[in-house]
mmCIF file of C-alpha atoms in Angstrom:
data_model
loop_
_atom_site.group_PDB
_atom_site.id
_atom_site.type_symbol
_atom_site.label_atom_id
_atom_site.label_comp_id
_atom_site.label_asym_id
_atom_site.label_seq_id
_atom_site.Cartn_x
_atom_site.Cartn_y
_atom_site.Cartn_z
ATOM 1 C CA MET A 1307 125.113 0.187 239.113
ATOM 2 C CA ASN A 1308 126.511 -3.307 238.570
ATOM 3 C CA ARG A 1309 128.206 -4.398 235.344
ATOM 4 C CA GLN A 1310 125.316 -6.662 234.230
ATOM 5 C CA ARG A 1311 122.701 -3.894 234.491
ATOM 6 C CA PHE A 1312 124.942 -1.429 232.656
ATOM 7 C CA THR A 1313 125.350 -3.889 229.800
ATOM 8 C CA ALA A 1314 121.582 -4.385 229.535
ATOM 9 C CA LEU A 1315 120.971 -0.631 229.401
ATOM 10 C CA LEU A 1316 123.660 -0.216 226.751
ATOM 11 C CA VAL A 1317 122.123 -2.931 224.551
ATOM 12 C CA ALA A 1318 118.659 -1.399 224.915
ATOM 13 C CA ALA A 1319 119.999 2.016 223.941
ATOM 14 C CA LEU A 1320 121.739 0.602 220.903
ATOM 15 C CA LEU A 1321 118.541 -1.179 219.804
ATOM 16 C CA ALA A 1322 116.501 2.022 220.204
ATOM 17 C CA ILE A 1323 119.023 4.035 218.195
ATOM 18 C CA SER A 1324 119.127 1.358 215.469
ATOM 19 C CA GLY A 1325 115.325 1.270 215.276
ATOM 20 C CA ALA A 1326 115.101 5.046 214.991
ATOM 21 C CA LEU A 1327 117.712 5.067 212.239
ATOM 22 C CA TYR A 1328 115.838 2.322 210.341
ATOM 23 C CA LEU A 1329 112.493 4.120 210.552
ATOM 24 C CA SER A 1330 114.093 7.371 209.454
ATOM 25 C CA THR A 1331 115.662 5.619 206.479
ATOM 26 C CA GLN A 1332 112.321 4.040 205.503
ATOM 27 C CA ARG A 1333 110.551 7.398 205.654
ATOM 28 C CA ASN A 1334 113.071 8.888 203.260
ATOM 29 C CA LEU A 1335 112.775 6.057 200.724
ATOM 30 C CA PRO A 1336 110.608 6.908 197.676
ATOM 31 C CA ARG A 1337 107.191 5.234 197.886
ATOM 32 C CA ASP A 1338 105.986 3.149 194.981
ATOM 33 C CA PRO A 1339 102.597 4.629 193.996
ATOM 34 C CA HIS A 1340 101.733 1.797 191.599
ATOM 35 C CA GLY A 1341 98.152 0.662 192.116
ATOM 36 C CA MET A 1342 97.225 3.554 194.394
ATOM 37 C CA ALA A 1343 94.027 5.516 193.733
ATOM 38 C CA LEU A 1344 94.547 8.822 191.956
ATOM 39 C CA LEU A 1345 91.963 10.493 194.225
ATOM 40 C CA PRO A 1346 91.784 8.248 197.303
ATOM 41 C CA SER A 1347 88.916 10.019 199.069
ATOM 42 C CA LEU A 1348 86.673 10.582 196.049
ATOM 43 C CA ALA A 1349 85.004 7.160 196.164
ATOM 44 C CA GLY A 1350 83.437 8.013 199.514
ATOM 45 C CA GLU A 1351 82.339 11.462 198.345
ATOM 46 C CA LEU A 1352 80.722 10.694 194.995
ATOM 47 C CA ASN A 1353 77.198 11.180 196.282
ATOM 48 C CA SER A 1354 78.123 14.596 197.682
ATOM 49 C CA VAL A 1355 79.615 16.024 194.467
ATOM 50 C CA SER A 1356 77.682 19.198 193.639
ATOM 51 C CA ALA A 1357 79.660 20.774 190.796
ATOM 52 C CA LEU A 1358 82.079 19.931 188.010
ATOM 53 C CA THR A 1359 84.165 22.617 186.301
ATOM 54 C CA VAL A 1360 86.143 21.965 183.108
ATOM 55 C CA ARG A 1361 88.777 24.403 181.861
ATOM 56 C CA LYS A 1362 91.024 24.314 178.796
ATOM 57 C CA GLY A 1363 93.169 27.082 177.314
ATOM 58 C CA ALA A 1364 91.782 30.555 176.800
ATOM 59 C CA ALA A 1365 88.160 29.371 176.537
ATOM 60 C CA ALA A 1366 85.801 30.166 179.393
ATOM 61 C CA PRO A 1367 85.398 27.320 181.892
ATOM 62 C CA VAL A 1368 82.307 25.125 181.743
ATOM 63 C CA THR A 1369 80.407 24.345 184.940
ATOM 64 C CA VAL A 1370 77.935 21.510 185.382
ATOM 65 C CA HIS A 1371 76.257 21.916 188.750
ATOM 66 C CA LYS A 1372 73.358 20.599 190.745
ATOM 67 C CA GLN A 1373 70.382 22.943 191.009
ATOM 68 C CA GLY A 1374 67.977 21.398 193.482
ATOM 69 C CA GLU A 1375 67.511 17.851 192.198
ATOM 70 C CA GLN A 1376 68.593 18.607 188.631
ATOM 71 C CA TRP A 1377 72.032 18.847 187.022
ATOM 72 C CA THR A 1378 72.347 21.784 184.635
ATOM 73 C CA VAL A 1379 74.968 23.489 182.448
ATOM 74 C CA ALA A 1380 75.621 26.998 183.769
ATOM 75 C CA GLU A 1381 76.961 28.329 180.448
ATOM 76 C CA ARG A 1382 73.773 27.234 178.700
ATOM 77 C CA ALA A 1383 71.416 29.180 180.964
ATOM 78 C CA ASP A 1384 71.099 26.169 183.277
ATOM 79 C CA TYR A 1385 69.761 23.900 180.559
ATOM 80 C CA PRO A 1386 69.507 20.244 181.738
ATOM 81 C CA ALA A 1387 72.823 18.387 181.649
ATOM 82 C CA ASP A 1388 73.622 14.942 180.290
ATOM 83 C CA VAL A 1389 73.639 13.074 183.609
ATOM 84 C CA PRO A 1390 74.861 9.678 182.283
ATOM 85 C CA LYS A 1391 77.877 11.424 180.742
ATOM 86 C CA LEU A 1392 78.582 13.200 184.040
ATOM 87 C CA LYS A 1393 78.322 9.975 186.052
ATOM 88 C CA LYS A 1394 80.652 8.202 183.632
ATOM 89 C CA LEU A 1395 83.373 10.807 184.201
ATOM 90 C CA LEU A 1396 82.942 10.817 187.992
ATOM 91 C CA LEU A 1397 83.227 7.031 188.132
ATOM 92 C CA ALA A 1398 86.290 7.092 185.871
ATOM 93 C CA LEU A 1399 88.033 9.552 188.201
ATOM 94 C CA SER A 1400 87.038 7.524 191.255
ATOM 95 C CA ASP A 1401 88.292 4.255 189.714
ATOM 96 C CA ALA A 1402 91.540 5.693 188.293
ATOM 97 C CA LYS A 1403 94.643 3.897 189.591
ATOM 98 C CA ILE A 1404 98.248 5.028 189.200
ATOM 99 C CA ARG A 1405 100.156 2.783 186.824
ATOM 100 C CA GLU A 1406 103.420 4.675 186.672
ATOM 101 C CA GLU A 1407 105.023 7.838 188.033
ATOM 102 C CA LYS A 1408 106.222 10.258 185.343
ATOM 103 C CA THR A 1409 107.955 13.623 185.147
ATOM 104 C CA SER A 1410 108.085 16.260 187.872
ATOM 105 C CA ASN A 1411 109.849 18.754 185.606
ATOM 106 C CA PRO A 1412 107.538 21.655 184.605
ATOM 107 C CA ASP A 1413 109.507 22.067 181.369
ATOM 108 C CA SER A 1414 108.299 18.637 180.298
ATOM 109 C CA TYR A 1415 104.638 19.042 181.209
ATOM 110 C CA ALA A 1416 103.620 20.248 177.746
ATOM 111 C CA VAL A 1417 105.067 17.109 176.153
ATOM 112 C CA ILE A 1418 102.463 14.949 177.897
ATOM 113 C CA GLY A 1419 99.727 17.607 178.090
ATOM 114 C CA VAL A 1420 99.671 18.335 181.826
ATOM 115 C CA GLU A 1421 100.852 21.950 181.746
ATOM 116 C CA ASP A 1422 98.843 24.796 183.281
ATOM 117 C CA PRO A 1423 95.488 24.574 181.445
ATOM 118 C CA SER A 1424 94.910 28.317 181.670
ATOM 119 C CA GLN A 1425 97.765 28.984 179.253
ATOM 120 C CA PRO A 1426 96.718 29.756 175.651
ATOM 121 C CA GLY A 1427 97.137 26.681 173.511
ATOM 122 C CA ALA A 1428 97.404 24.352 176.504
ATOM 123 C CA GLY A 1429 96.933 20.702 175.597
ATOM 124 C CA GLY A 1430 95.586 19.561 178.933
ATOM 125 C CA THR A 1431 92.149 19.940 180.490
ATOM 126 C CA GLN A 1432 91.594 20.706 184.159
ATOM 127 C CA ILE A 1433 88.730 19.031 185.978
ATOM 128 C CA GLU A 1434 87.676 20.420 189.331
ATOM 129 C CA LEU A 1435 85.092 18.675 191.486
ATOM 130 C CA THR A 1436 83.297 20.306 194.404
ATOM 131 C CA ALA A 1437 82.309 17.789 197.061
ATOM 132 C CA GLN A 1438 81.189 17.846 200.675
ATOM 133 C CA ASN A 1439 84.726 17.676 202.098
ATOM 134 C CA GLY A 1440 86.380 20.063 199.665
ATOM 135 C CA LYS A 1441 87.601 20.161 196.094
ATOM 136 C CA HIS A 1442 89.505 17.724 193.892
ATOM 137 C CA ALA A 1443 91.365 18.988 190.831
ATOM 138 C CA VAL A 1444 93.369 17.141 188.197
ATOM 139 C CA ILE A 1445 94.860 18.041 184.821
ATOM 140 C CA VAL A 1446 94.078 15.435 182.178
ATOM 141 C CA GLY A 1447 96.736 15.170 179.498
ATOM 142 C CA LYS A 1448 97.432 12.988 176.475
ATOM 143 C CA SER A 1449 96.617 9.325 176.020
ATOM 144 C CA ALA A 1450 99.222 6.795 177.096
ATOM 145 C CA GLY A 1451 98.360 3.398 175.676
ATOM 146 C CA GLU A 1452 95.392 2.170 177.685
ATOM 147 C CA GLY A 1453 95.827 4.990 180.194
ATOM 148 C CA THR A 1454 96.126 8.762 180.419
ATOM 149 C CA PHE A 1455 98.794 11.215 181.585
ATOM 150 C CA ILE A 1456 97.485 13.097 184.622
ATOM 151 C CA ARG A 1457 98.793 15.534 187.192
ATOM 152 C CA ARG A 1458 97.013 16.488 190.390
ATOM 153 C CA ALA A 1459 96.602 20.286 190.392
ATOM 154 C CA GLY A 1460 99.091 21.961 192.726
ATOM 155 C CA GLU A 1461 101.506 18.989 192.674
ATOM 156 C CA LYS A 1462 104.682 18.561 190.637
ATOM 157 C CA THR A 1463 104.556 14.833 189.973
ATOM 158 C CA SER A 1464 102.639 13.510 186.993
ATOM 159 C CA TYR A 1465 101.390 9.978 186.454
ATOM 160 C CA ILE A 1466 99.937 7.520 184.005
ATOM 161 C CA VAL A 1467 96.590 6.300 185.300
ATOM 162 C CA GLU A 1468 94.261 3.542 184.165
ATOM 163 C CA PRO A 1469 91.583 3.188 182.972
ATOM 164 C CA ALA A 1470 91.875 6.028 180.469
ATOM 165 C CA ILE A 1471 90.032 9.286 181.188
ATOM 166 C CA SER A 1472 88.651 11.542 178.458
ATOM 167 C CA VAL A 1473 86.811 14.830 178.803
ATOM 168 C CA GLU A 1474 85.490 17.602 176.540
ATOM 169 C CA ALA A 1475 85.634 21.272 177.456
ATOM 170 C CA GLY A 1476 82.841 22.621 175.225
ATOM 171 C CA PRO A 1477 79.499 23.429 176.906
ATOM 172 C CA ARG A 1478 77.518 21.823 174.063
ATOM 173 C CA TYR A 1479 79.130 18.500 174.971
ATOM 174 C CA TRP A 1480 77.458 18.529 178.395
ATOM 175 C CA ILE A 1481 73.837 19.331 177.509
ATOM 176 C CA ASP A 1482 71.090 16.710 177.485
ATOM 177 C CA THR A 1483 70.607 16.395 173.721
ATOM 178 C CA ARG A 1484 67.216 14.671 173.965
ATOM 179 C CA LEU A 1485 64.473 17.185 173.165
ATOM 180 C CA LEU A 1486 61.260 15.339 172.323
ATOM 181 C CA ASP A 1487 59.846 12.118 170.914
ATOM 182 C CA ILE A 1488 56.770 12.210 168.677
ATOM 183 C CA ALA A 1489 55.267 8.848 167.770
ATOM 184 C CA THR A 1490 54.430 9.182 164.089
ATOM 185 C CA ASP A 1491 51.326 6.974 164.456
ATOM 186 C CA LYS A 1492 49.896 9.737 166.663
ATOM 187 C CA ILE A 1493 50.388 12.502 164.098
ATOM 188 C CA GLN A 1494 47.103 13.580 162.537
ATOM 189 C CA SER A 1495 48.292 16.477 160.417
ATOM 190 C CA VAL A 1496 51.323 18.570 159.515
ATOM 191 C CA GLU A 1497 50.884 22.142 158.320
ATOM 192 C CA SER A 1498 53.881 23.872 156.742
ATOM 193 C CA LYS A 1499 54.397 27.578 156.078
ATOM 194 C CA PRO A 1500 57.882 28.003 154.610
ATOM 195 C CA ALA A 1501 59.823 31.249 154.646
ATOM 196 C CA SER A 1502 59.659 31.145 150.837
ATOM 197 C CA GLY A 1503 57.527 28.980 148.603
ATOM 198 C CA ALA A 1504 53.998 27.653 148.780
ATOM 199 C CA ALA A 1505 52.319 26.560 152.011
ATOM 200 C CA TYR A 1506 50.683 23.147 152.299
ATOM 201 C CA SER A 1507 49.275 20.634 154.757
ATOM 202 C CA VAL A 1508 49.277 16.857 155.019
ATOM 203 C CA HIS A 1509 46.555 15.069 156.984
ATOM 204 C CA ARG A 1510 45.794 11.488 157.951
ATOM 205 C CA VAL A 1511 42.776 9.720 156.450
ATOM 206 C CA PRO A 1512 41.700 6.655 158.499
ATOM 207 C CA ALA A 1513 41.470 3.439 156.513
ATOM 208 C CA ASN A 1514 38.033 1.855 156.029
ATOM 209 C CA PRO A 1515 37.434 -1.001 158.508
ATOM 210 C CA PRO A 1516 37.277 -4.499 156.905
ATOM 211 C CA LYS A 1517 33.804 -5.701 155.927
ATOM 212 C CA PRO A 1518 32.287 -8.336 158.278
ATOM 213 C CA THR A 1519 32.190 -11.904 156.991
ATOM 214 C CA ASP A 1520 28.766 -12.894 155.598
ATOM 215 C CA ASN A 1521 27.435 -15.605 157.984
ATOM 216 C CA LYS A 1522 23.701 -15.184 157.598
ATOM 217 C CA SER A 1523 21.702 -17.951 159.237
ATOM 218 C CA GLY A 1524 19.704 -18.502 156.075
ATOM 219 C CA SER A 1525 22.650 -19.457 153.897
ATOM 220 C CA PRO A 1526 22.441 -22.948 152.339
ATOM 221 C CA SER A 1527 25.541 -24.195 154.079
ATOM 222 C CA THR A 1528 24.141 -23.212 157.476
ATOM 223 C CA ALA A 1529 20.800 -24.869 156.819
ATOM 224 C CA ALA A 1530 22.455 -28.061 155.649
ATOM 225 C CA SER A 1531 24.585 -28.195 158.755
ATOM 226 C CA ALA A 1532 21.516 -27.820 160.928
ATOM 227 C CA THR A 1533 19.579 -30.679 159.256
ATOM 228 C CA ASN A 1534 22.430 -33.065 158.551
ATOM 229 C CA PRO A 1535 24.468 -34.036 161.616
ATOM 230 C CA SER A 1536 27.213 -35.508 159.425
ATOM 231 C CA THR A 1537 28.050 -32.033 158.200
ATOM 232 C CA ALA A 1538 27.799 -30.342 161.602
ATOM 233 C CA ASN A 1539 31.539 -29.496 161.600
ATOM 234 C CA PRO A 1540 31.893 -26.555 159.207
ATOM 235 C CA PRO A 1541 35.179 -25.946 157.378
ATOM 236 C CA PRO A 1542 37.620 -23.598 159.173
ATOM 237 C CA ALA A 1543 36.870 -19.937 158.640
ATOM 238 C CA GLU A 1544 39.227 -17.984 156.446
ATOM 239 C CA PRO A 1545 41.471 -15.553 158.377
ATOM 240 C CA SER A 1546 40.290 -11.985 158.452
ATOM 241 C CA PRO A 1547 42.273 -9.670 156.200
ATOM 242 C CA ALA A 1548 44.797 -7.397 157.877
ATOM 243 C CA PRO A 1549 43.423 -3.933 158.569
ATOM 244 C CA ALA A 1550 44.351 -1.428 155.911
ATOM 245 C CA ALA A 1551 46.872 1.240 156.837
ATOM 246 C CA ASP A 1552 45.851 4.871 157.194
ATOM 247 C CA LYS A 1553 46.686 7.132 154.304
ATOM 248 C CA PHE A 1554 48.036 10.648 154.149
ATOM 249 C CA VAL A 1555 46.596 13.221 151.783
ATOM 250 C CA LEU A 1556 48.229 16.437 150.571
ATOM 251 C CA ASP A 1557 46.256 19.675 150.597
ATOM 252 C CA GLY A 1558 47.503 22.514 148.429
ATOM 253 C CA VAL A 1559 48.482 20.611 145.286
ATOM 254 C CA PRO A 1560 49.303 23.154 142.580
ATOM 255 C CA SER A 1561 47.259 23.115 139.383
ATOM 256 C CA GLY A 1562 48.644 20.693 136.839
ATOM 257 C CA ARG A 1563 50.647 18.726 139.434
ATOM 258 C CA GLN A 1564 49.998 15.453 141.252
ATOM 259 C CA ALA A 1565 50.645 14.567 144.908
ATOM 260 C CA ALA A 1566 53.169 11.867 145.706
ATOM 261 C CA ASP A 1567 52.092 8.533 147.168
ATOM 262 C CA SER A 1568 50.931 8.238 150.779
ATOM 263 C CA GLN A 1569 54.218 6.721 151.965
ATOM 264 C CA THR A 1570 56.110 9.767 150.736
ATOM 265 C CA LEU A 1571 53.594 12.145 152.304
ATOM 266 C CA ALA A 1572 53.607 10.416 155.709
ATOM 267 C CA PRO A 1573 55.770 11.952 158.476
ATOM 268 C CA SER A 1574 58.944 9.915 158.938
ATOM 269 C CA PRO A 1575 60.064 8.511 162.313
ATOM 270 C CA ALA A 1576 63.610 9.460 161.304
ATOM 271 C CA HIS A 1577 62.620 13.121 161.606
ATOM 272 C CA PHE A 1578 60.134 13.291 164.502
ATOM 273 C CA SER A 1579 60.991 10.341 166.767
ATOM 274 C CA ASN A 1580 63.762 10.677 169.374
ATOM 275 C CA LEU A 1581 64.518 14.203 168.232
ATOM 276 C CA THR A 1582 67.939 15.331 169.484
ATOM 277 C CA VAL A 1583 69.726 18.673 169.340
ATOM 278 C CA GLU A 1584 73.368 19.684 169.081
ATOM 279 C CA ASP A 1585 73.371 22.921 171.071
ATOM 280 C CA VAL A 1586 71.080 25.359 172.861
ATOM 281 C CA VAL A 1587 71.180 29.164 173.240
ATOM 282 C CA PRO A 1588 68.727 31.874 174.321
ATOM 283 C CA ALA A 1589 66.106 32.324 171.604
ATOM 284 C CA GLY A 1590 66.912 36.031 171.382
ATOM 285 C CA ASP A 1591 70.407 35.205 170.134
ATOM 286 C CA ILE A 1592 69.023 33.802 166.864
ATOM 287 C CA ASP A 1593 67.370 35.829 164.105
ATOM 288 C CA PHE A 1594 63.996 34.205 163.403
ATOM 289 C CA SER A 1595 62.659 37.133 161.348
ATOM 290 C CA LYS A 1596 62.745 35.014 158.169
ATOM 291 C CA SER A 1597 61.561 31.728 159.564
ATOM 292 C CA SER A 1598 59.572 28.704 158.452
ATOM 293 C CA THR A 1599 56.812 27.200 160.591
ATOM 294 C CA VAL A 1600 55.582 23.618 160.882
ATOM 295 C CA THR A 1601 52.572 22.797 163.073
ATOM 296 C CA VAL A 1602 52.032 19.181 164.100
ATOM 297 C CA THR A 1603 48.635 18.139 165.469
ATOM 298 C CA LEU A 1604 48.453 14.895 167.444
ATOM 299 C CA ALA A 1605 45.652 12.415 168.038
ATOM 300 C CA ASP A 1606 44.871 13.838 171.491
ATOM 301 C CA GLY A 1607 44.400 17.312 170.029
ATOM 302 C CA SER A 1608 47.688 18.698 171.326
ATOM 303 C CA VAL A 1609 49.757 20.859 169.006
ATOM 304 C CA ILE A 1610 53.527 21.235 168.671
ATOM 305 C CA THR A 1611 54.850 24.128 166.622
ATOM 306 C CA PHE A 1612 58.362 24.235 165.167
ATOM 307 C CA THR A 1613 59.814 27.554 164.043
ATOM 308 C CA GLY A 1614 62.975 27.171 161.995
ATOM 309 C CA ALA A 1615 65.708 29.410 160.622
ATOM 310 C CA VAL A 1616 68.867 28.746 158.619
ATOM 311 C CA ILE A 1617 71.779 30.888 159.820
ATOM 312 C CA GLY A 1618 74.919 30.293 157.787
ATOM 313 C CA ASP A 1619 75.556 26.552 157.807
ATOM 314 C CA LYS A 1620 73.524 25.924 160.959
ATOM 315 C CA ARG A 1621 69.862 25.024 161.448
ATOM 316 C CA TRP A 1622 68.001 26.464 164.443
ATOM 317 C CA ILE A 1623 64.516 25.775 165.784
ATOM 318 C CA LYS A 1624 62.158 27.010 168.468
ATOM 319 C CA VAL A 1625 59.515 24.682 169.893
ATOM 320 C CA ALA A 1626 56.144 25.581 171.394
ATOM 321 C CA ALA A 1627 53.951 22.948 173.060
ATOM 322 C CA PRO A 1628 51.282 24.630 175.228
ATOM 323 C CA LYS A 1629 49.780 21.338 176.470
ATOM 324 C CA ASP A 1630 53.112 19.689 177.338
ATOM 325 C CA ALA A 1631 54.417 21.204 180.566
ATOM 326 C CA THR A 1632 57.653 19.181 180.586
ATOM 327 C CA LEU A 1633 58.583 20.094 177.028
ATOM 328 C CA SER A 1634 57.592 23.720 177.590
ATOM 329 C CA ALA A 1635 59.905 23.941 180.609
ATOM 330 C CA LYS A 1636 62.834 22.819 178.447
ATOM 331 C CA ALA A 1637 61.982 24.757 175.293
ATOM 332 C CA ASN A 1638 60.516 28.110 176.364
ATOM 333 C CA GLY A 1639 62.877 30.987 175.618
ATOM 334 C CA ARG A 1640 65.458 28.751 173.968
ATOM 335 C CA ALA A 1641 66.657 28.035 170.443
ATOM 336 C CA PHE A 1642 68.146 24.687 169.472
ATOM 337 C CA GLU A 1643 70.712 23.802 166.874
ATOM 338 C CA MET A 1644 69.899 20.553 165.103
ATOM 339 C CA ALA A 1645 71.385 18.328 162.426
ATOM 340 C CA SER A 1646 70.630 19.491 158.898
ATOM 341 C CA TYR A 1647 69.034 16.190 157.829
ATOM 342 C CA ARG A 1648 66.593 16.408 160.747
ATOM 343 C CA TYR A 1649 65.770 20.023 159.974
ATOM 344 C CA ASP A 1650 65.260 19.331 156.278
ATOM 345 C CA GLY A 1651 63.000 16.381 157.117
ATOM 346 C CA ILE A 1652 60.731 18.532 159.287
ATOM 347 C CA PHE A 1653 60.673 21.589 157.026
ATOM 348 C CA ARG A 1654 60.058 19.772 153.734
ATOM 349 C CA PRO A 1655 59.405 21.961 150.679
ATOM 350 C CA LEU A 1656 56.220 21.269 148.736
ATOM 351 C CA GLU A 1657 58.145 20.102 145.683
ATOM 352 C CA LEU A 1658 59.341 16.996 147.545
ATOM 353 C CA LEU A 1659 55.708 15.951 148.113
ATOM 354 C CA LEU A 1660 54.756 16.091 144.444
ATOM 355 C CA VAL A 1661 55.249 13.663 141.594
ATOM 356 C CA PRO A 1662 58.319 14.938 139.718
ATOM 357 C CA LYS A 1663 57.668 16.815 136.528
ATOM 358 C CA PRO A 1664 58.386 14.795 133.396
ATOM 359 C CA PRO A 1665 61.690 15.740 131.817
ATOM 360 C CA PRO A 1666 61.487 18.008 128.783
ATOM 361 C CA PRO A 1667 61.656 16.215 125.434
ATOM 362 C CA PRO A 1668 65.151 15.993 124.011
ATOM 363 C CA PRO A 1669 65.988 18.416 121.230
ATOM 364 C CA SER A 1670 65.295 17.101 117.746
ATOM 365 C CA THR A 1671 68.321 15.528 116.040
ATOM 366 C CA LYS A 1672 66.653 15.052 112.646
ATOM 367 C CA LYS A 1673 68.608 16.805 109.930
ATOM 368 C CA PRO A 1674 66.663 19.042 107.533
ATOM 369 C CA ALA A 1675 66.124 17.602 104.065
ATOM 370 C CA ALA A 1676 68.783 18.591 101.565
ATOM 371 C CA ALA A 1677 67.741 21.121 98.922
ATOM 372 C CA PRO A 1678 67.294 19.607 95.384
ATOM 373 C CA LYS A 1679 70.173 20.146 93.008
ATOM 374 C CA PRO A 1680 69.446 22.520 90.119
#
């Protein structure tokens, strides 16, 4: 081997060793995660997500899963889930980017809410997604400005991610709260049988149609127009009066009392339109033995029956709608908790539909005449 070739081999060896040392050093340098996706593969798996499980503290986990083509809440007997709320969370997790790396010390996890969520009193909430290629799990902690503290389950390092992610662990949070929507202009009658107090019914009375305008051909103005061309252009006709509104009438007015006006008697859209609920349980879990009943009859002849019960500070209803297959599928065998103002508006006592009694006369303040002096 000549001297020139030996030198070339030596230089090549030194370059290879230097390159290996450089690459080794770069591998050992800490990577800056800023701007990286929290769950890099989730964006490509969103359409394959089939279940979401939320766990916090000692409470039982909540599972929202796909049953056929419908998302349901397992802990609410597979009642339909709030799909927009689910999609919002999935997109937030997919879009989450790491803003800053935080603690890897387990003793500090509780400070930012990313400790083991199964521990009693844990501040964090674990979210686990089941997708086609496996599971993704994160522990969502406290807010951090415009972001959130988060730790990927099974890893030591925690992060601040943006945008902020929020999640609730209660099953009632995940149900589809929309129950039914009754257009009040379709309501023909409402029959009420309260648990205590007098029964009554309110029914719609159609308004009389407006009388036709009198345009008999024999009227003087018409005859004059026909014989005198100069008056052939009649004056503009007066606009027809607006049709009168239907009225509601109260049946079952007690003797000596007077029904309230039609506006008071009419069913309110605030009570029957876009009716929402706050929770749902099996109907057998609620005591309806002392219940009130309201039966609503619609213009097409269909009937919706509400059965209500007050249990403690909560209002519960059952709904029966034999001619509405969609509503029956949601309501059969279930009881719904609803806001008290909605409940009270549906189950109105008779007294609210009557003209108030006049107040009793005030006690006499006239002093008795003084006795004459002897």
